[in-house]
């Protein structure tokens, strides 16, 4: 009975519904009280953690029940993250005589859970028949959130902000800003890629999603829209070269034009005065990247290149996905995830959320976002 339950697509579908519900409820509470995730009530934080721990444990049991017959790329990525982190933690115990949990961090737990869950998804009995059900729920959630984003902005409400307790402008609704941008980007690509005529409802929903991404007030959102425009409308080599050169010229001359743009925002004006044009453009990731290269230069051995071990999320999170994967899990983890992304899809439009994470860092550590993207993409 237990084996039948744990190897059922209904169980995975129910798990996704529960995780969606948890994300929405948590987002509503944080949004209404204008709280950062690290300021939320301890009972909510613990409840969220225990639900994910329970889902993770059940997924591991499911993995053993089906004798590791899951998506090979997902299995390789999961084992890479878990084993690399385990041996680093073990090494720390031998050296210091205590457990650190620096390598088995929340980041590693979230990343490995999302990869494992996706790997199990379409290998269960009748798994693919639930894809459409999940994507219907996904669309309802995203459109509802986009509507809330527009209402919050139109009424200038002091709730559901992208950046709680900050003067920085932006609204993300009941989804945290990372989830809002990723989900909205996926849905927008799906609308633009769909075949058939455009009725009024589809056009309305498309405009709604685009406006929601803009109103999120995030650079990841603007980058998503820019890449969608590039891949969708750059339908010839000539157009793509022209668009790429335009973007490159914009970056080269950024110090000359950004000082006029940031005058529209007191937040960005203050950031510009303190960190300069490149600090504003990269949100200080350029400084994190410099620190990362210094760590490699001064502390890395050959084994660290292959398996990481010197860098962990609490010490340095660059927020550039390929750099973080290499830093935390070495070349082994980096290659495992490149292989995973490639196995999910080789369509450049579909891979836009992955490319955007090269500049924002948040993707694989948002497990439900990664799971939904992978189900939709594959």
mmCIF file of C-alpha atoms in Angstrom:
data_model
loop_
_atom_site.group_PDB
_atom_site.id
_atom_site.type_symbol
_atom_site.label_atom_id
_atom_site.label_comp_id
_atom_site.label_asym_id
_atom_site.label_seq_id
_atom_site.Cartn_x
_atom_site.Cartn_y
_atom_site.Cartn_z
ATOM 1 C CA UNK A 1 0.000 0.000 0.000
ATOM 2 C CA UNK A 2 2.787 2.408 0.971
ATOM 3 C CA UNK A 3 4.812 1.592 -2.136
ATOM 4 C CA UNK A 4 1.786 2.141 -4.366
ATOM 5 C CA UNK A 5 1.184 5.526 -2.757
ATOM 6 C CA UNK A 6 4.802 6.671 -3.006
ATOM 7 C CA UNK A 7 5.066 5.644 -6.652
ATOM 8 C CA UNK A 8 1.823 7.297 -7.700
ATOM 9 C CA UNK A 9 1.577 10.391 -9.886
ATOM 10 C CA UNK A 10 -1.341 11.469 -7.706
ATOM 11 C CA UNK A 11 1.063 11.757 -4.785
ATOM 12 C CA UNK A 12 3.408 14.035 -6.771
ATOM 13 C CA UNK A 13 0.494 16.101 -8.068
ATOM 14 C CA UNK A 14 -0.853 16.497 -4.523
ATOM 15 C CA UNK A 15 2.635 17.489 -3.351
ATOM 16 C CA UNK A 16 2.808 20.275 -5.955
ATOM 17 C CA UNK A 17 -0.635 21.546 -4.910
ATOM 18 C CA UNK A 18 0.480 21.598 -1.265
ATOM 19 C CA UNK A 19 3.699 23.452 -2.117
ATOM 20 C CA UNK A 20 1.728 25.963 -4.216
ATOM 21 C CA UNK A 21 -0.691 26.512 -1.314
ATOM 22 C CA UNK A 22 2.195 26.974 1.108
ATOM 23 C CA UNK A 23 3.891 29.470 -1.226
ATOM 24 C CA UNK A 24 0.687 31.492 -1.621
ATOM 25 C CA UNK A 25 -0.279 31.518 2.080
ATOM 26 C CA UNK A 26 3.253 32.448 3.118
ATOM 27 C CA UNK A 27 3.400 35.151 0.437
ATOM 28 C CA UNK A 28 0.085 36.669 1.519
ATOM 29 C CA UNK A 29 1.208 36.875 5.157
ATOM 30 C CA UNK A 30 4.582 38.401 4.260
ATOM 31 C CA UNK A 31 2.973 40.758 1.737
ATOM 32 C CA UNK A 32 0.246 42.029 4.033
ATOM 33 C CA UNK A 33 2.660 42.725 6.884
ATOM 34 C CA UNK A 34 5.424 44.077 4.599
ATOM 35 C CA UNK A 35 7.961 41.581 5.941
ATOM 36 C CA UNK A 36 11.172 40.115 4.559
ATOM 37 C CA UNK A 37 11.311 36.320 4.598
ATOM 38 C CA UNK A 38 13.886 36.472 7.409
ATOM 39 C CA UNK A 39 11.515 38.612 9.505
ATOM 40 C CA UNK A 40 8.521 36.268 9.301
ATOM 41 C CA UNK A 41 7.014 34.652 12.370
ATOM 42 C CA UNK A 42 8.973 31.649 13.587
ATOM 43 C CA UNK A 43 5.926 29.366 13.456
ATOM 44 C CA UNK A 44 5.441 30.076 9.729
ATOM 45 C CA UNK A 45 9.134 29.602 9.032
ATOM 46 C CA UNK A 46 9.204 26.287 10.887
ATOM 47 C CA UNK A 47 5.974 25.079 9.267
ATOM 48 C CA UNK A 48 7.365 25.880 5.810
ATOM 49 C CA UNK A 49 10.633 24.087 6.599
ATOM 50 C CA UNK A 50 8.960 20.975 7.995
ATOM 51 C CA UNK A 51 6.654 20.642 4.984
ATOM 52 C CA UNK A 52 9.664 20.721 2.671
ATOM 53 C CA UNK A 53 11.577 18.280 4.877
ATOM 54 C CA UNK A 54 8.626 15.885 4.829
ATOM 55 C CA UNK A 55 8.280 16.192 1.042
ATOM 56 C CA UNK A 56 12.022 15.590 0.660
ATOM 57 C CA UNK A 57 12.018 12.474 2.873
ATOM 58 C CA UNK A 58 9.042 10.995 1.022
ATOM 59 C CA UNK A 59 10.746 11.735 -2.314
ATOM 60 C CA UNK A 60 13.849 9.858 -1.178
ATOM 61 C CA UNK A 61 11.713 6.851 -0.207
ATOM 62 C CA UNK A 62 10.080 7.053 -3.638
ATOM 63 C CA UNK A 63 13.506 7.114 -5.258
ATOM 64 C CA UNK A 64 14.481 3.852 -3.561
ATOM 65 C CA UNK A 65 11.129 2.233 -4.322
ATOM 66 C CA UNK A 66 11.605 2.733 -8.053
ATOM 67 C CA UNK A 67 15.250 1.623 -7.748
ATOM 68 C CA UNK A 68 16.741 4.855 -9.021
ATOM 69 C CA UNK A 69 14.903 4.539 -12.366
ATOM 70 C CA UNK A 70 14.474 8.269 -12.749
ATOM 71 C CA UNK A 71 15.678 10.886 -15.216
ATOM 72 C CA UNK A 72 19.418 10.187 -15.460
ATOM 73 C CA UNK A 73 20.459 13.833 -15.777
ATOM 74 C CA UNK A 74 18.405 14.744 -12.689
ATOM 75 C CA UNK A 75 19.848 11.794 -10.764
ATOM 76 C CA UNK A 76 23.412 12.827 -11.691
ATOM 77 C CA UNK A 77 22.765 16.429 -10.583
ATOM 78 C CA UNK A 78 21.107 15.300 -7.332
ATOM 79 C CA UNK A 79 23.889 12.865 -6.432
ATOM 80 C CA UNK A 80 26.534 15.465 -7.286
ATOM 81 C CA UNK A 81 25.054 18.054 -4.936
ATOM 82 C CA UNK A 82 24.297 15.627 -2.096
ATOM 83 C CA UNK A 83 27.546 13.627 -2.192
ATOM 84 C CA UNK A 84 29.819 16.643 -2.655
ATOM 85 C CA UNK A 85 28.103 18.423 0.257
ATOM 86 C CA UNK A 86 28.196 15.262 2.412
ATOM 87 C CA UNK A 87 31.940 14.722 1.953
ATOM 88 C CA UNK A 88 32.697 18.393 2.639
ATOM 89 C CA UNK A 89 30.653 18.174 5.827
ATOM 90 C CA UNK A 90 32.414 14.940 6.770
ATOM 91 C CA UNK A 91 35.791 16.562 6.179
ATOM 92 C CA UNK A 92 34.820 19.468 8.429
ATOM 93 C CA UNK A 93 33.848 17.028 11.205
ATOM 94 C CA UNK A 94 37.236 15.289 11.010
ATOM 95 C CA UNK A 95 39.104 18.583 10.996
ATOM 96 C CA UNK A 96 37.144 20.524 13.617
ATOM 97 C CA UNK A 97 35.464 17.735 15.589
ATOM 98 C CA UNK A 98 31.997 19.272 15.172
ATOM 99 C CA UNK A 99 29.156 19.473 12.655
ATOM 100 C CA UNK A 100 28.891 22.780 10.784
ATOM 101 C CA UNK A 101 25.981 22.309 8.352
ATOM 102 C CA UNK A 102 27.706 24.953 6.233
ATOM 103 C CA UNK A 103 27.671 22.680 3.225
ATOM 104 C CA UNK A 104 24.318 21.013 3.957
ATOM 105 C CA UNK A 105 22.727 24.453 3.984
ATOM 106 C CA UNK A 106 19.187 25.556 3.146
ATOM 107 C CA UNK A 107 20.496 26.398 -0.335
ATOM 108 C CA UNK A 108 21.740 22.854 -0.931
ATOM 109 C CA UNK A 109 18.558 21.345 0.501
ATOM 110 C CA UNK A 110 16.313 23.444 -1.753
ATOM 111 C CA UNK A 111 18.431 22.841 -4.862
ATOM 112 C CA UNK A 112 18.659 19.077 -4.376
ATOM 113 C CA UNK A 113 14.961 18.720 -3.510
ATOM 114 C CA UNK A 114 13.789 20.458 -6.688
ATOM 115 C CA UNK A 115 16.107 18.365 -8.860
ATOM 116 C CA UNK A 116 15.069 15.088 -7.186
ATOM 117 C CA UNK A 117 11.343 15.876 -7.402
ATOM 118 C CA UNK A 118 11.530 16.694 -11.093
ATOM 119 C CA UNK A 119 13.547 13.545 -11.737
ATOM 120 C CA UNK A 120 10.762 11.491 -10.185
ATOM 121 C CA UNK A 121 7.903 13.353 -11.852
ATOM 122 C CA UNK A 122 7.610 11.841 -15.314
ATOM 123 C CA UNK A 123 8.951 8.398 -14.355
ATOM 124 C CA UNK A 124 5.924 7.392 -12.305
ATOM 125 C CA UNK A 125 2.928 5.419 -13.570
ATOM 126 C CA UNK A 126 0.948 7.739 -15.841
ATOM 127 C CA UNK A 127 3.105 10.694 -14.822
ATOM 128 C CA UNK A 128 2.748 12.674 -18.021
ATOM 129 C CA UNK A 129 -1.048 12.806 -17.825
ATOM 130 C CA UNK A 130 -0.771 15.149 -14.851
ATOM 131 C CA UNK A 131 1.372 17.705 -16.686
ATOM 132 C CA UNK A 132 -1.620 19.614 -18.026
ATOM 133 C CA UNK A 133 -3.318 19.604 -14.619
ATOM 134 C CA UNK A 134 -0.239 21.153 -13.004
ATOM 135 C CA UNK A 135 0.124 23.756 -15.755
ATOM 136 C CA UNK A 136 -3.567 24.742 -15.467
ATOM 137 C CA UNK A 137 -3.120 25.364 -11.751
ATOM 138 C CA UNK A 138 0.104 27.231 -12.531
ATOM 139 C CA UNK A 139 -1.658 29.562 -15.001
ATOM 140 C CA UNK A 140 -4.483 30.319 -12.549
ATOM 141 C CA UNK A 141 -1.980 31.166 -9.806
ATOM 142 C CA UNK A 142 0.144 33.403 -12.053
ATOM 143 C CA UNK A 143 -2.766 35.305 -13.622
ATOM 144 C CA UNK A 144 -4.307 35.860 -10.167
ATOM 145 C CA UNK A 145 -0.994 37.164 -8.871
ATOM 146 C CA UNK A 146 -0.467 39.428 -11.908
ATOM 147 C CA UNK A 147 -3.910 40.925 -11.298
ATOM 148 C CA UNK A 148 -2.993 41.605 -7.664
ATOM 149 C CA UNK A 149 0.292 43.229 -8.762
ATOM 150 C CA UNK A 150 -1.546 45.651 -11.063
ATOM 151 C CA UNK A 151 -4.152 46.499 -8.420
ATOM 152 C CA UNK A 152 -1.472 47.081 -5.766
ATOM 153 C CA UNK A 153 0.416 49.414 -8.075
ATOM 154 C CA UNK A 154 -2.677 51.272 -9.304
ATOM 155 C CA UNK A 155 -3.853 51.950 -5.727
ATOM 156 C CA UNK A 156 -0.305 52.551 -4.483
ATOM 157 C CA UNK A 157 -0.864 50.051 -1.674
ATOM 158 C CA UNK A 158 1.818 49.679 1.021
ATOM 159 C CA UNK A 159 1.585 45.878 0.763
ATOM 160 C CA UNK A 160 2.770 43.050 -1.529
ATOM 161 C CA UNK A 161 5.972 44.938 -2.360
ATOM 162 C CA UNK A 162 8.904 43.346 -4.143
ATOM 163 C CA UNK A 163 11.235 44.937 -1.597
ATOM 164 C CA UNK A 164 9.531 45.044 1.817
ATOM 165 C CA UNK A 165 10.397 47.847 4.212
ATOM 166 C CA UNK A 166 12.271 49.721 1.465
ATOM 167 C CA UNK A 167 11.776 52.843 -0.614
ATOM 168 C CA UNK A 168 12.647 50.822 -3.723
ATOM 169 C CA UNK A 169 9.614 50.612 -6.020
ATOM 170 C CA UNK A 170 8.077 47.345 -7.173
ATOM 171 C CA UNK A 171 5.212 44.921 -6.474
ATOM 172 C CA UNK A 172 5.237 41.118 -6.642
ATOM 173 C CA UNK A 173 1.833 40.178 -5.243
ATOM 174 C CA UNK A 174 1.552 37.068 -3.093
ATOM 175 C CA UNK A 175 4.524 35.480 -4.861
ATOM 176 C CA UNK A 176 8.004 36.442 -3.739
ATOM 177 C CA UNK A 177 9.743 38.521 -6.404
ATOM 178 C CA UNK A 178 11.914 35.624 -7.617
ATOM 179 C CA UNK A 179 8.925 33.342 -8.086
ATOM 180 C CA UNK A 180 6.858 36.142 -9.617
ATOM 181 C CA UNK A 181 9.452 36.889 -12.303
ATOM 182 C CA UNK A 182 10.204 33.237 -13.133
ATOM 183 C CA UNK A 183 6.548 32.161 -13.232
ATOM 184 C CA UNK A 184 5.463 35.197 -15.262
ATOM 185 C CA UNK A 185 8.344 34.711 -17.699
ATOM 186 C CA UNK A 186 7.437 31.048 -18.251
ATOM 187 C CA UNK A 187 3.767 31.894 -18.842
ATOM 188 C CA UNK A 188 4.623 34.737 -21.235
ATOM 189 C CA UNK A 189 6.907 32.486 -23.295
ATOM 190 C CA UNK A 190 4.165 29.856 -23.366
ATOM 191 C CA UNK A 191 1.627 32.389 -24.671
ATOM 192 C CA UNK A 192 3.991 33.680 -27.340
ATOM 193 C CA UNK A 193 4.968 30.172 -28.463
ATOM 194 C CA UNK A 194 1.410 28.840 -28.611
ATOM 195 C CA UNK A 195 -0.078 28.263 -32.013
ATOM 196 C CA UNK A 196 -3.448 29.403 -33.236
ATOM 197 C CA UNK A 197 -5.255 32.717 -33.339
ATOM 198 C CA UNK A 198 -5.063 35.343 -30.642
ATOM 199 C CA UNK A 199 -8.445 36.016 -29.061
ATOM 200 C CA UNK A 200 -9.150 38.965 -26.777
ATOM 201 C CA UNK A 201 -8.730 36.936 -23.583
ATOM 202 C CA UNK A 202 -5.304 35.623 -24.555
ATOM 203 C CA UNK A 203 -4.173 39.108 -25.569
ATOM 204 C CA UNK A 204 -5.462 40.535 -22.281
ATOM 205 C CA UNK A 205 -3.634 37.902 -20.235
ATOM 206 C CA UNK A 206 -0.430 38.476 -22.199
ATOM 207 C CA UNK A 207 -0.539 42.236 -21.554
ATOM 208 C CA UNK A 208 -1.324 41.526 -17.897
ATOM 209 C CA UNK A 209 1.753 39.307 -17.525
ATOM 210 C CA UNK A 210 4.040 41.803 -19.302
ATOM 211 C CA UNK A 211 2.865 44.662 -17.074
ATOM 212 C CA UNK A 212 3.295 42.499 -13.988
ATOM 213 C CA UNK A 213 6.911 41.748 -14.900
ATOM 214 C CA UNK A 214 7.613 45.472 -15.420
ATOM 215 C CA UNK A 215 5.872 46.469 -12.181
ATOM 216 C CA UNK A 216 7.923 43.912 -10.233
ATOM 217 C CA UNK A 217 10.622 46.583 -10.341
ATOM 218 C CA UNK A 218 13.373 43.991 -10.740
ATOM 219 C CA UNK A 219 16.263 43.971 -13.168
ATOM 220 C CA UNK A 220 15.699 40.228 -13.587
ATOM 221 C CA UNK A 221 12.220 41.053 -14.892
ATOM 222 C CA UNK A 222 13.552 43.589 -17.402
ATOM 223 C CA UNK A 223 16.254 41.134 -18.489
ATOM 224 C CA UNK A 224 13.576 38.469 -18.997
ATOM 225 C CA UNK A 225 11.520 40.781 -21.211
ATOM 226 C CA UNK A 226 14.619 41.810 -23.143
ATOM 227 C CA UNK A 227 15.609 38.207 -23.829
ATOM 228 C CA UNK A 228 12.054 37.246 -24.795
ATOM 229 C CA UNK A 229 11.982 40.154 -27.252
ATOM 230 C CA UNK A 230 15.397 39.147 -28.615
ATOM 231 C CA UNK A 231 14.582 35.470 -29.187
ATOM 232 C CA UNK A 232 10.971 35.969 -30.254
ATOM 233 C CA UNK A 233 11.393 38.862 -32.668
ATOM 234 C CA UNK A 234 14.976 38.211 -33.706
ATOM 235 C CA UNK A 235 13.767 35.687 -36.246
ATOM 236 C CA UNK A 236 16.702 36.202 -38.593
ATOM 237 C CA UNK A 237 20.470 36.378 -38.149
ATOM 238 C CA UNK A 238 20.470 39.982 -39.337
ATOM 239 C CA UNK A 239 17.943 41.041 -36.660
ATOM 240 C CA UNK A 240 19.721 39.100 -33.917
ATOM 241 C CA UNK A 241 23.067 40.676 -34.736
ATOM 242 C CA UNK A 242 21.473 44.134 -34.802
ATOM 243 C CA UNK A 243 19.716 43.589 -31.460
ATOM 244 C CA UNK A 244 22.850 42.104 -29.872
ATOM 245 C CA UNK A 245 24.987 45.038 -31.028
ATOM 246 C CA UNK A 246 22.384 47.493 -29.720
ATOM 247 C CA UNK A 247 22.442 45.821 -26.317
ATOM 248 C CA UNK A 248 26.236 45.721 -26.270
ATOM 249 C CA UNK A 249 26.479 49.412 -27.145
ATOM 250 C CA UNK A 250 23.995 50.198 -24.391
ATOM 251 C CA UNK A 251 26.222 48.422 -21.859
ATOM 252 C CA UNK A 252 29.442 50.025 -23.158
ATOM 253 C CA UNK A 253 27.970 53.524 -22.831
ATOM 254 C CA UNK A 254 26.063 52.762 -19.614
ATOM 255 C CA UNK A 255 28.031 55.234 -17.437
ATOM 256 C CA UNK A 256 26.917 58.060 -19.749
ATOM 257 C CA UNK A 257 23.156 57.402 -19.799
ATOM 258 C CA UNK A 258 22.325 55.654 -16.535
ATOM 259 C CA UNK A 259 22.974 58.783 -14.455
ATOM 260 C CA UNK A 260 19.981 60.437 -16.137
ATOM 261 C CA UNK A 261 17.719 57.410 -15.717
ATOM 262 C CA UNK A 262 18.374 56.871 -12.010
ATOM 263 C CA UNK A 263 17.218 60.413 -11.230
ATOM 264 C CA UNK A 264 13.678 59.039 -11.468
ATOM 265 C CA UNK A 265 14.240 56.988 -8.305
ATOM 266 C CA UNK A 266 15.571 58.253 -4.935
ATOM 267 C CA UNK A 267 16.674 54.690 -4.123
ATOM 268 C CA UNK A 268 18.782 54.291 -7.262
ATOM 269 C CA UNK A 269 20.130 57.845 -6.987
ATOM 270 C CA UNK A 270 21.498 57.035 -3.531
ATOM 271 C CA UNK A 271 22.908 53.717 -4.783
ATOM 272 C CA UNK A 272 24.558 55.492 -7.725
ATOM 273 C CA UNK A 273 26.208 58.057 -5.457
ATOM 274 C CA UNK A 274 27.589 55.285 -3.222
ATOM 275 C CA UNK A 275 28.504 52.516 -5.664
ATOM 276 C CA UNK A 276 28.746 54.150 -9.074
ATOM 277 C CA UNK A 277 27.165 53.087 -12.392
ATOM 278 C CA UNK A 278 28.494 49.518 -12.455
ATOM 279 C CA UNK A 279 27.493 48.873 -8.839
ATOM 280 C CA UNK A 280 23.945 49.931 -9.757
ATOM 281 C CA UNK A 281 23.922 47.859 -12.953
ATOM 282 C CA UNK A 282 25.216 44.678 -11.306
ATOM 283 C CA UNK A 283 23.578 45.227 -7.889
ATOM 284 C CA UNK A 284 27.062 44.779 -6.357
ATOM 285 C CA UNK A 285 27.501 41.342 -7.922
ATOM 286 C CA UNK A 286 30.667 42.740 -9.502
ATOM 287 C CA UNK A 287 32.131 43.108 -5.984
ATOM 288 C CA UNK A 288 31.003 39.594 -5.046
ATOM 289 C CA UNK A 289 32.617 38.295 -8.238
ATOM 290 C CA UNK A 290 35.893 40.014 -7.376
ATOM 291 C CA UNK A 291 35.835 38.410 -3.926
ATOM 292 C CA UNK A 292 35.112 35.042 -5.548
ATOM 293 C CA UNK A 293 38.166 35.296 -7.823
ATOM 294 C CA UNK A 294 40.344 36.330 -4.864
ATOM 295 C CA UNK A 295 39.230 33.219 -2.957
ATOM 296 C CA UNK A 296 40.107 31.010 -5.926
ATOM 297 C CA UNK A 297 43.501 32.679 -6.316
ATOM 298 C CA UNK A 298 44.461 32.487 -2.641
ATOM 299 C CA UNK A 299 42.737 29.394 -1.252
ATOM 300 C CA UNK A 300 41.913 26.904 -4.027
ATOM 301 C CA UNK A 301 43.693 23.588 -4.503
ATOM 302 C CA UNK A 302 43.204 21.214 -7.432
ATOM 303 C CA UNK A 303 40.571 19.214 -5.555
ATOM 304 C CA UNK A 304 38.567 22.402 -4.905
ATOM 305 C CA UNK A 305 38.346 23.013 -8.647
ATOM 306 C CA UNK A 306 36.624 19.664 -9.087
ATOM 307 C CA UNK A 307 34.542 19.449 -5.881
ATOM 308 C CA UNK A 308 34.395 22.925 -4.343
ATOM 309 C CA UNK A 309 34.677 23.051 -0.571
ATOM 310 C CA UNK A 310 36.094 26.505 0.114
ATOM 311 C CA UNK A 311 32.944 28.454 -0.704
ATOM 312 C CA UNK A 312 29.493 27.893 0.772
ATOM 313 C CA UNK A 313 26.331 30.056 0.743
ATOM 314 C CA UNK A 314 26.895 31.597 4.181
ATOM 315 C CA UNK A 315 30.385 32.700 3.200
ATOM 316 C CA UNK A 316 29.750 34.031 -0.302
ATOM 317 C CA UNK A 317 26.719 33.921 -2.572
ATOM 318 C CA UNK A 318 27.655 35.713 -5.795
ATOM 319 C CA UNK A 319 24.096 35.447 -7.205
ATOM 320 C CA UNK A 320 25.368 34.418 -10.636
ATOM 321 C CA UNK A 321 24.109 30.873 -11.047
ATOM 322 C CA UNK A 322 27.018 29.209 -12.929
ATOM 323 C CA UNK A 323 29.536 30.868 -10.605
ATOM 324 C CA UNK A 324 27.621 29.750 -7.504
ATOM 325 C CA UNK A 325 27.232 26.168 -8.760
ATOM 326 C CA UNK A 326 30.967 25.992 -9.480
ATOM 327 C CA UNK A 327 31.846 27.598 -6.149
ATOM 328 C CA UNK A 328 29.619 25.361 -4.023
ATOM 329 C CA UNK A 329 29.949 22.040 -5.885
ATOM 330 C CA UNK A 330 33.003 22.401 -8.148
ATOM 331 C CA UNK A 331 33.269 21.385 -11.782
ATOM 332 C CA UNK A 332 31.379 18.170 -10.975
ATOM 333 C CA UNK A 333 28.276 20.064 -9.856
ATOM 334 C CA UNK A 334 28.642 22.689 -12.575
ATOM 335 C CA UNK A 335 28.762 20.066 -15.346
ATOM 336 C CA UNK A 336 25.914 18.089 -13.756
ATOM 337 C CA UNK A 337 23.587 21.099 -13.891
ATOM 338 C CA UNK A 338 24.600 22.163 -17.388
ATOM 339 C CA UNK A 339 23.789 18.600 -18.453
ATOM 340 C CA UNK A 340 20.462 18.755 -16.601
ATOM 341 C CA UNK A 341 19.403 22.025 -18.258
ATOM 342 C CA UNK A 342 20.443 20.638 -21.638
ATOM 343 C CA UNK A 343 18.436 17.446 -21.068
ATOM 344 C CA UNK A 344 15.305 19.422 -20.155
ATOM 345 C CA UNK A 345 15.397 21.555 -23.298
ATOM 346 C CA UNK A 346 17.742 22.835 -25.983
ATOM 347 C CA UNK A 347 15.266 25.488 -27.126
ATOM 348 C CA UNK A 348 16.839 28.882 -26.375
ATOM 349 C CA UNK A 349 13.455 30.528 -25.722
ATOM 350 C CA UNK A 350 12.546 27.856 -23.191
ATOM 351 C CA UNK A 351 15.928 28.293 -21.497
ATOM 352 C CA UNK A 352 15.415 32.037 -20.894
ATOM 353 C CA UNK A 353 14.706 31.597 -17.126
ATOM 354 C CA UNK A 354 18.035 29.728 -16.879
ATOM 355 C CA UNK A 355 19.883 32.515 -18.735
ATOM 356 C CA UNK A 356 18.249 35.162 -16.527
ATOM 357 C CA UNK A 357 19.490 33.313 -13.433
ATOM 358 C CA UNK A 358 23.022 33.982 -14.700
ATOM 359 C CA UNK A 359 22.314 37.565 -13.672
ATOM 360 C CA UNK A 360 19.979 37.091 -10.707
ATOM 361 C CA UNK A 361 21.138 33.838 -9.107
ATOM 362 C CA UNK A 362 17.663 32.707 -8.057
ATOM 363 C CA UNK A 363 16.319 29.697 -9.907
ATOM 364 C CA UNK A 364 17.409 26.236 -8.794
ATOM 365 C CA UNK A 365 17.206 27.343 -5.148
ATOM 366 C CA UNK A 366 13.505 28.139 -5.696
ATOM 367 C CA UNK A 367 12.449 24.466 -6.027
ATOM 368 C CA UNK A 368 8.822 24.954 -7.041
ATOM 369 C CA UNK A 369 9.884 27.426 -9.769
ATOM 370 C CA UNK A 370 12.450 24.963 -11.099
ATOM 371 C CA UNK A 371 9.975 22.053 -10.954
ATOM 372 C CA UNK A 372 7.235 23.954 -12.830
ATOM 373 C CA UNK A 373 9.702 25.231 -15.441
ATOM 374 C CA UNK A 374 11.110 21.750 -16.025
ATOM 375 C CA UNK A 375 7.650 20.149 -16.307
ATOM 376 C CA UNK A 376 6.556 22.858 -18.754
ATOM 377 C CA UNK A 377 9.805 22.777 -20.745
ATOM 378 C CA UNK A 378 10.018 19.024 -21.157
#
